[in-house]
mmCIF file of C-alpha atoms in Angstrom:
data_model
loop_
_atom_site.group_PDB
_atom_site.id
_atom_site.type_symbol
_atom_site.label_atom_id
_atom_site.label_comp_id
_atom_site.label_asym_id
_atom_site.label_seq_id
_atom_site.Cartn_x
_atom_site.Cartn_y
_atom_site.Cartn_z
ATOM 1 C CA UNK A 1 0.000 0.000 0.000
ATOM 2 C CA UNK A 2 2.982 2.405 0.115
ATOM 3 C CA UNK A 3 1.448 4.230 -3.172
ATOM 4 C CA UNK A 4 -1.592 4.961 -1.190
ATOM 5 C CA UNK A 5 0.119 5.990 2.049
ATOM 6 C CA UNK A 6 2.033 8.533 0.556
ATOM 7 C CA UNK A 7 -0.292 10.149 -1.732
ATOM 8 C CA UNK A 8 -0.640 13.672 -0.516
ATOM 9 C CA UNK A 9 2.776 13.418 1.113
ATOM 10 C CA UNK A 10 1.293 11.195 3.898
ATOM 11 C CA UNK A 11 -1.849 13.414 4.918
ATOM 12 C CA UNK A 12 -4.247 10.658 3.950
ATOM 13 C CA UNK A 13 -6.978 8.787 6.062
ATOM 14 C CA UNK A 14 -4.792 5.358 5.533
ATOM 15 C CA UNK A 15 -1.297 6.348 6.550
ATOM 16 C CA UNK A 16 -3.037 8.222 9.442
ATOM 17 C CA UNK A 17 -4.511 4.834 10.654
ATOM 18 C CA UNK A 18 -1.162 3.370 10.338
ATOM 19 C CA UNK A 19 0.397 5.875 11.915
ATOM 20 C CA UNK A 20 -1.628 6.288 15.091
ATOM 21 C CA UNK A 21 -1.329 2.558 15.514
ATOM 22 C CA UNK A 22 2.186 3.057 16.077
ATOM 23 C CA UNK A 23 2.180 5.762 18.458
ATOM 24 C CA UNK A 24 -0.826 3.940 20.129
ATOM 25 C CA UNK A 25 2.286 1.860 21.199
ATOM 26 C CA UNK A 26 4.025 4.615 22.844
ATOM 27 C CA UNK A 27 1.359 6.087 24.065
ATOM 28 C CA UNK A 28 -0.054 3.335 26.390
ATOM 29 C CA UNK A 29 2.569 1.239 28.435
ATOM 30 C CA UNK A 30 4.194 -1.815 27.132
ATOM 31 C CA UNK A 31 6.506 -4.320 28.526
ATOM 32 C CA UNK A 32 10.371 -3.434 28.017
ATOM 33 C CA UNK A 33 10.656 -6.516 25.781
ATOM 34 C CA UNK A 34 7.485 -5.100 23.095
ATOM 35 C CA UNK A 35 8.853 -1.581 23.705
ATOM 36 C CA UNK A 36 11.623 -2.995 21.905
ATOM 37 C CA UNK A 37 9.638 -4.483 18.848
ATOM 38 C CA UNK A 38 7.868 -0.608 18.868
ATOM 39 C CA UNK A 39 10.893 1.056 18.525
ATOM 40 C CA UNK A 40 11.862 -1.523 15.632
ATOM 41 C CA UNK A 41 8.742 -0.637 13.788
ATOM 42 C CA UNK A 42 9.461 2.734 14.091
ATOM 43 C CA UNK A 43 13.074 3.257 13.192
ATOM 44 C CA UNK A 44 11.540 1.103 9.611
ATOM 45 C CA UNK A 45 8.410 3.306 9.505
ATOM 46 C CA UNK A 46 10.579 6.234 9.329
ATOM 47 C CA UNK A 47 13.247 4.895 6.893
ATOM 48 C CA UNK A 48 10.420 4.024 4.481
ATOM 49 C CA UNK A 49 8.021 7.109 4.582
ATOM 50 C CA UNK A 50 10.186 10.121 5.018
ATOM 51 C CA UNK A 51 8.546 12.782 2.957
ATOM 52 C CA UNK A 52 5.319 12.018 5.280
ATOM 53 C CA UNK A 53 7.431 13.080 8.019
ATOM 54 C CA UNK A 54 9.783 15.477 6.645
ATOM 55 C CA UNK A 55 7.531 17.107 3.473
ATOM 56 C CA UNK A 56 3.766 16.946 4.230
ATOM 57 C CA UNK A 57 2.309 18.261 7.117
ATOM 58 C CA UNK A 58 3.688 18.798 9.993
ATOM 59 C CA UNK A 59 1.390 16.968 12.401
ATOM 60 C CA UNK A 60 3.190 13.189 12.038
ATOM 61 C CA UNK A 61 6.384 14.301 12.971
ATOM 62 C CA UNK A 62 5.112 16.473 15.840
ATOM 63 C CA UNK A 63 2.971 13.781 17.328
ATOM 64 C CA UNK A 64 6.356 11.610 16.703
ATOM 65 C CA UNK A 65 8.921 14.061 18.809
ATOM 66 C CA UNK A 66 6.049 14.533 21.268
ATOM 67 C CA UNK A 67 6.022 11.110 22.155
ATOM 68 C CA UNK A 68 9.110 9.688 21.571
ATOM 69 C CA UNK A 69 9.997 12.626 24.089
ATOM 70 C CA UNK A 70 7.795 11.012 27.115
ATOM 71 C CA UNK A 71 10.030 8.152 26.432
ATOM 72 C CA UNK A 72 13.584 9.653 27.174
ATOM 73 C CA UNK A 73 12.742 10.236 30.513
ATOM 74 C CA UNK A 74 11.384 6.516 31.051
ATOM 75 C CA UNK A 75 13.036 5.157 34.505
ATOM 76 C CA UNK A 76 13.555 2.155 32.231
ATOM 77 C CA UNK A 77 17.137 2.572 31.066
ATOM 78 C CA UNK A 78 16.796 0.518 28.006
ATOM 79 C CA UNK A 79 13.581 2.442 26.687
ATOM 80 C CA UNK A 80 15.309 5.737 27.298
ATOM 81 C CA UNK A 81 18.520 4.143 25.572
ATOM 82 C CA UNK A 82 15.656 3.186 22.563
ATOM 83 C CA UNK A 83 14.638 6.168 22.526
ATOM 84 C CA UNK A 84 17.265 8.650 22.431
ATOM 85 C CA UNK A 85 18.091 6.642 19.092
ATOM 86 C CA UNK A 86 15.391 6.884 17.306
ATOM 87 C CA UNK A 87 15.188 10.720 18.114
ATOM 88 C CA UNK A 88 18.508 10.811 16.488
ATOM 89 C CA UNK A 89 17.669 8.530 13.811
ATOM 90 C CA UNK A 90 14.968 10.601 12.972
ATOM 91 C CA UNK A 91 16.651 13.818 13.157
ATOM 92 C CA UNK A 92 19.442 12.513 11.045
ATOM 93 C CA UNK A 93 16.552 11.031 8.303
ATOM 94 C CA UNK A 94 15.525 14.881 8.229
ATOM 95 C CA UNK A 95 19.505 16.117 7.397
ATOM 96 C CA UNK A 96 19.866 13.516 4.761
ATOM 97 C CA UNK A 97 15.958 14.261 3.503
ATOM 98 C CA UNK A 98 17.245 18.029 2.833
ATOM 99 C CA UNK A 99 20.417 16.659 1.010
ATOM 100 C CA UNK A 100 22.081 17.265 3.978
ATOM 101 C CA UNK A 101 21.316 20.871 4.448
ATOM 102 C CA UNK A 102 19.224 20.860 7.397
ATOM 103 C CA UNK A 103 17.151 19.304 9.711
ATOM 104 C CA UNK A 104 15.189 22.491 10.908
ATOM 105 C CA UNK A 105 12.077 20.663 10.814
ATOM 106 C CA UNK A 106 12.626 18.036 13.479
ATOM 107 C CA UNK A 107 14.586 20.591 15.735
ATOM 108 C CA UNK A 108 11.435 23.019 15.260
ATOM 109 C CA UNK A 109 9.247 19.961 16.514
ATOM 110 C CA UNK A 110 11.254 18.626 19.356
ATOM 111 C CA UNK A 111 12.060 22.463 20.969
ATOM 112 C CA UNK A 112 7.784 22.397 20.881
ATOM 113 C CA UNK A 113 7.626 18.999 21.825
ATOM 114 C CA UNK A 114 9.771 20.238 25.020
ATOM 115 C CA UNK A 115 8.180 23.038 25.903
ATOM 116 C CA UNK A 116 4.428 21.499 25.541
ATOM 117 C CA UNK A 117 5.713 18.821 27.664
ATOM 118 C CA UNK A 118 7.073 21.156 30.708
ATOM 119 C CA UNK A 119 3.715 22.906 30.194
ATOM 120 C CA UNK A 120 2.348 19.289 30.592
ATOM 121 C CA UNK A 121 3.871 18.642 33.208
ATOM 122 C CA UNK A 122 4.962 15.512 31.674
ATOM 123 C CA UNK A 123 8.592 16.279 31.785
ATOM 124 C CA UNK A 124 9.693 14.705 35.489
ATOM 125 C CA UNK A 125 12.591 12.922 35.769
ATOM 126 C CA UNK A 126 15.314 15.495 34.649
ATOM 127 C CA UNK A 127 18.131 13.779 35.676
ATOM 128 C CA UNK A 128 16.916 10.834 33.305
ATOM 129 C CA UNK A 129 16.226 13.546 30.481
ATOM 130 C CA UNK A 130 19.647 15.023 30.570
ATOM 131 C CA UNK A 131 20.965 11.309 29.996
ATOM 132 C CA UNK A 132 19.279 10.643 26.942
ATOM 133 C CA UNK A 133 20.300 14.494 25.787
ATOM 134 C CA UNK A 134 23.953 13.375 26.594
ATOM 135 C CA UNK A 135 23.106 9.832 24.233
ATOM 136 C CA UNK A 136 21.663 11.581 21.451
ATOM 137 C CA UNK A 137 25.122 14.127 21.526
ATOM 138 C CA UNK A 138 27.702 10.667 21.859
ATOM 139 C CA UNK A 139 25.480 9.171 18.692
ATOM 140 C CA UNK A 140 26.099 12.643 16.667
ATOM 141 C CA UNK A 141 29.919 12.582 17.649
ATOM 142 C CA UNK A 142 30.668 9.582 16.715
ATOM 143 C CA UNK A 143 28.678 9.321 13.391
ATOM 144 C CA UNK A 144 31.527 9.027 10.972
ATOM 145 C CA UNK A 145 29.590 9.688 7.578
ATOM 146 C CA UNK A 146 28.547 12.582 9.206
ATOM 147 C CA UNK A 147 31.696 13.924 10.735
ATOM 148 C CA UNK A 148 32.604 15.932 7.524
ATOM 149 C CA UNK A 149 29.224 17.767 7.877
ATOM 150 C CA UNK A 150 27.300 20.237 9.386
ATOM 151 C CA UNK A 151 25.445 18.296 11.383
ATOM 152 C CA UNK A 152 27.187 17.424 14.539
ATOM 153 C CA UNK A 153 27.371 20.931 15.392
ATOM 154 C CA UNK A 154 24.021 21.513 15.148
ATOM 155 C CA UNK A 155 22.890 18.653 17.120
ATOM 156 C CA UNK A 156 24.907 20.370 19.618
ATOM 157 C CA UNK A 157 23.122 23.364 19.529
ATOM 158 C CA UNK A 158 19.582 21.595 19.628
ATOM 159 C CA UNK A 159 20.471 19.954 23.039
ATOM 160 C CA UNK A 160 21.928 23.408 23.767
ATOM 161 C CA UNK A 161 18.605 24.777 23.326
ATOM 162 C CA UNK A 162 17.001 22.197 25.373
ATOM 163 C CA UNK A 163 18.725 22.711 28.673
ATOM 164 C CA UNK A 164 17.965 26.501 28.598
ATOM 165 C CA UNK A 165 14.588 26.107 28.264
ATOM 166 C CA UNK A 166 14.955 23.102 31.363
ATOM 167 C CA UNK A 167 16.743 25.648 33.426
ATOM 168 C CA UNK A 168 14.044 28.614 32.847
ATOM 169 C CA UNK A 169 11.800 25.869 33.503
ATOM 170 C CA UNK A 170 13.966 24.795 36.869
ATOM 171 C CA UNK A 171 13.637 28.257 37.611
ATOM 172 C CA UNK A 172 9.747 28.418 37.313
ATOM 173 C CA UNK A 173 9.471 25.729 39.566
ATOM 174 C CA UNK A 174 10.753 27.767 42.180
ATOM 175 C CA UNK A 175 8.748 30.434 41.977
ATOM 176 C CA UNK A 176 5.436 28.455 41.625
ATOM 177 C CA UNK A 177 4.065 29.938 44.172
ATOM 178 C CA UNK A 178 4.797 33.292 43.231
ATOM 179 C CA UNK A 179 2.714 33.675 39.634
ATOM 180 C CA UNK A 180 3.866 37.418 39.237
ATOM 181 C CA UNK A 181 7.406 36.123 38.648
ATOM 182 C CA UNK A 182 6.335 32.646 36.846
ATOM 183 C CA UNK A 183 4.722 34.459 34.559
ATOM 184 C CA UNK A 184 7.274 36.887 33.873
ATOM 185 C CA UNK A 185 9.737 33.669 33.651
ATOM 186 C CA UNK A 186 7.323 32.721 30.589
ATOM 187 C CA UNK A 187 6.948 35.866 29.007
ATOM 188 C CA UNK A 188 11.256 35.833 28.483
ATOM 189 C CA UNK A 189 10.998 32.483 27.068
ATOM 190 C CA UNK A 190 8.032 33.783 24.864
ATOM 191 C CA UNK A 191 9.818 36.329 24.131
ATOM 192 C CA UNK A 192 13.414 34.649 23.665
ATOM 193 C CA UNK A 193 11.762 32.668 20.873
ATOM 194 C CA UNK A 194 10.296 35.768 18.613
ATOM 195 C CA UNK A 195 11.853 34.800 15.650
ATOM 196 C CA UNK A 196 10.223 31.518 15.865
ATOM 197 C CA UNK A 197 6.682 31.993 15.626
ATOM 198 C CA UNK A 198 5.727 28.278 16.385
ATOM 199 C CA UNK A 199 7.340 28.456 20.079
ATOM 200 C CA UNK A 200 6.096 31.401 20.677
ATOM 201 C CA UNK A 201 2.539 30.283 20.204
ATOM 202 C CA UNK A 202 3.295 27.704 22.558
ATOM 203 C CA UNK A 203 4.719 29.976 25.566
ATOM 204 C CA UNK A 204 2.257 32.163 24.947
ATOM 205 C CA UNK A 205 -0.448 29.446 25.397
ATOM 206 C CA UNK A 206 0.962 28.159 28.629
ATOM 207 C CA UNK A 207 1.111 31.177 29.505
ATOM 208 C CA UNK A 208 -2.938 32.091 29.178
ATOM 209 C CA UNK A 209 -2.964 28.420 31.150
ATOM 210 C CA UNK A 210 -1.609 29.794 34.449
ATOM 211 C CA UNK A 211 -3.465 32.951 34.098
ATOM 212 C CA UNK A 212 -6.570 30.836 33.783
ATOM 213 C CA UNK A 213 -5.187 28.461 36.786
ATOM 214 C CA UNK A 214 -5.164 32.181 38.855
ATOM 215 C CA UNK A 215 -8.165 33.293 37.940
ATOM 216 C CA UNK A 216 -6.819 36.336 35.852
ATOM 217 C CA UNK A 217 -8.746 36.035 32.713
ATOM 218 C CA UNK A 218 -8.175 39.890 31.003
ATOM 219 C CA UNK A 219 -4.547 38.443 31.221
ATOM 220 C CA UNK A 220 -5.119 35.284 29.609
ATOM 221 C CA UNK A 221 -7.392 36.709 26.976
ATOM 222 C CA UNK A 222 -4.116 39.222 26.098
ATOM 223 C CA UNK A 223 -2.088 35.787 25.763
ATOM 224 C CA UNK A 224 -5.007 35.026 23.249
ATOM 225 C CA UNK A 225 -5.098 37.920 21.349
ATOM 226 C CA UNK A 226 -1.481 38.104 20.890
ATOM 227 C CA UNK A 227 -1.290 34.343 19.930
ATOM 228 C CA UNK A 228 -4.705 35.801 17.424
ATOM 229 C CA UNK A 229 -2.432 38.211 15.547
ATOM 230 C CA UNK A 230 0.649 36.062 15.757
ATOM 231 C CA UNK A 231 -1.216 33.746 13.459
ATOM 232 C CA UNK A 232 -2.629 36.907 11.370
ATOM 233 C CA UNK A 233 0.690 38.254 10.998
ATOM 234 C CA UNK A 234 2.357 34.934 9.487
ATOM 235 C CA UNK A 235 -0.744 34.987 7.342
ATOM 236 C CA UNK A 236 -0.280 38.258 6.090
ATOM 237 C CA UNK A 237 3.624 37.505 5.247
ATOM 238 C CA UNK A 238 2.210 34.439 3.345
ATOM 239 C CA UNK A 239 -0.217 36.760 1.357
ATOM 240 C CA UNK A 240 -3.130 34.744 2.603
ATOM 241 C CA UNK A 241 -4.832 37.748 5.188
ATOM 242 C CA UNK A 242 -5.222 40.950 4.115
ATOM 243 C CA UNK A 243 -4.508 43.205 7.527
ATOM 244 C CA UNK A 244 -1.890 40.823 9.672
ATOM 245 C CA UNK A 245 -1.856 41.988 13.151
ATOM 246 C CA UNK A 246 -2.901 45.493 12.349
ATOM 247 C CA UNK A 247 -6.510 44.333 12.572
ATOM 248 C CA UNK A 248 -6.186 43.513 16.360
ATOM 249 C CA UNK A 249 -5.112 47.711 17.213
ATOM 250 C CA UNK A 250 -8.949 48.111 18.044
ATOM 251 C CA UNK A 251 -9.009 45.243 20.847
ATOM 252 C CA UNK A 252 -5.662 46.894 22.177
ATOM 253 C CA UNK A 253 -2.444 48.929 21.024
ATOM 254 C CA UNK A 254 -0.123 46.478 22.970
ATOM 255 C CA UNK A 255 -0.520 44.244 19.632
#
């Protein structure tokens, strides 16, 4: 059925049934010893239908990095071990997709996948997590084909990237109790990511979520709006909305 499953570049009702059987998988607890035949599938599934994760839409591989994610902080060492290699496998899939140019989607999805996860509250065990960071870095450094190349390096910066937005995240932790300064924690992640419009929808979400959690709505509603014309903006850039953000100056001039 491969035909089928990649028509559209993988955004079809088949390869999405597929698909979601696999993460089904990750989702729900297995043994270690099935984990192990999961992972298989996957590393396969991923060698055989890049451009559905790497060309179409963006939703498989998000959903992937999400999930595979969860997994690198398992307190199973050999899942995390699992795990940590098929991040990298799929992050180097990506490079070689692009002709090895880049692999700025998969980066893209896992800094997300990250930050939806502290927002979660799904990312305990940080000890575990910087482990699998530190596997995924050994894997890049001692790639050979890939020592001539970009690639390495960039790796590097990803898990870079990573622990900065664990220690703002170490840091909010602390001041839980406190949501003047949590919030203001956020809002320099938000706005540390400005150039990426993608993570900053998604501090600027969890965000509005502890404003709802307080009870300040007019705050949460200004995470909104700004999330609103974020989306506007991009639109307008893409020629596809006529006004971008400019629409939004009635509701309030901080846009």
């Amino acid at each position: 059925f491969q035909t089928q499953l990649l028509s559209n570049d993988g955004h079809n009702p088949l390869m999405k049934k597929v698909f979601d059987i696999h993460l089904a998988f990750l989702k729900n607890g297995q043994s270690e010893a099935a984990l192990k035949h999961v992972f298989a599938s996957l590393r396969a599934f991923i060698s055989k239908f890049p451009s559905a994760f790497f060309k179409g839409r963006v939703n498989m591989c998000a959903a992937l990095c999400y999930e595979i994610l969860k997994c690198c902080t398992s307190k199973v060492s050999s899942t995390r071990n699992e795990a940590s290699a098929l991040l990298y496998l799929l992050m180097r899939n990506n490079f070689e997709f692009t002709k090895r140019r880049t692999f700025l989607r998969t980066h893209l999805q896992i800094i997300i996948a990250v930050s939806q996860l502290i927002a979660d509250v799904a990312l305990s065990g940080g000890t575990r997590f910087q482990d699998s960071l530190l596997i995924i870095n050994n894997f890049a450094n001692s790639d050979r084909p890939m020592k001539a190349t970009a690639f390495p390096s960039e790796v590097k910066d990803l898990t870079k990237r990573i622990r900065t937005v664990l220690m703002a995240t170490a840091q909010m932790k602390e001041h839980e109790k406190d949501p003047e300064m949590l919030v203001d924690l956020q809002y320099s992640l938000a706005k540390s990511y400005a150039s990426t419009p993608e993570l900053r929808k998604t501090w600027l979400d969890s965000m509005a979520k502890i404003h709802v959690k307080n009870g300040d709505f007019s705050e949460a509603a200004m995470c909104y709006v700004h999330v609103a014309a974020l989306v506007a903006e991009f639109l307008h850039r893409k020629k596809l909305f006529p006004s971008g953000c400019t629409a939004f100056r009635k509701i309030t001039p901080n846009i």
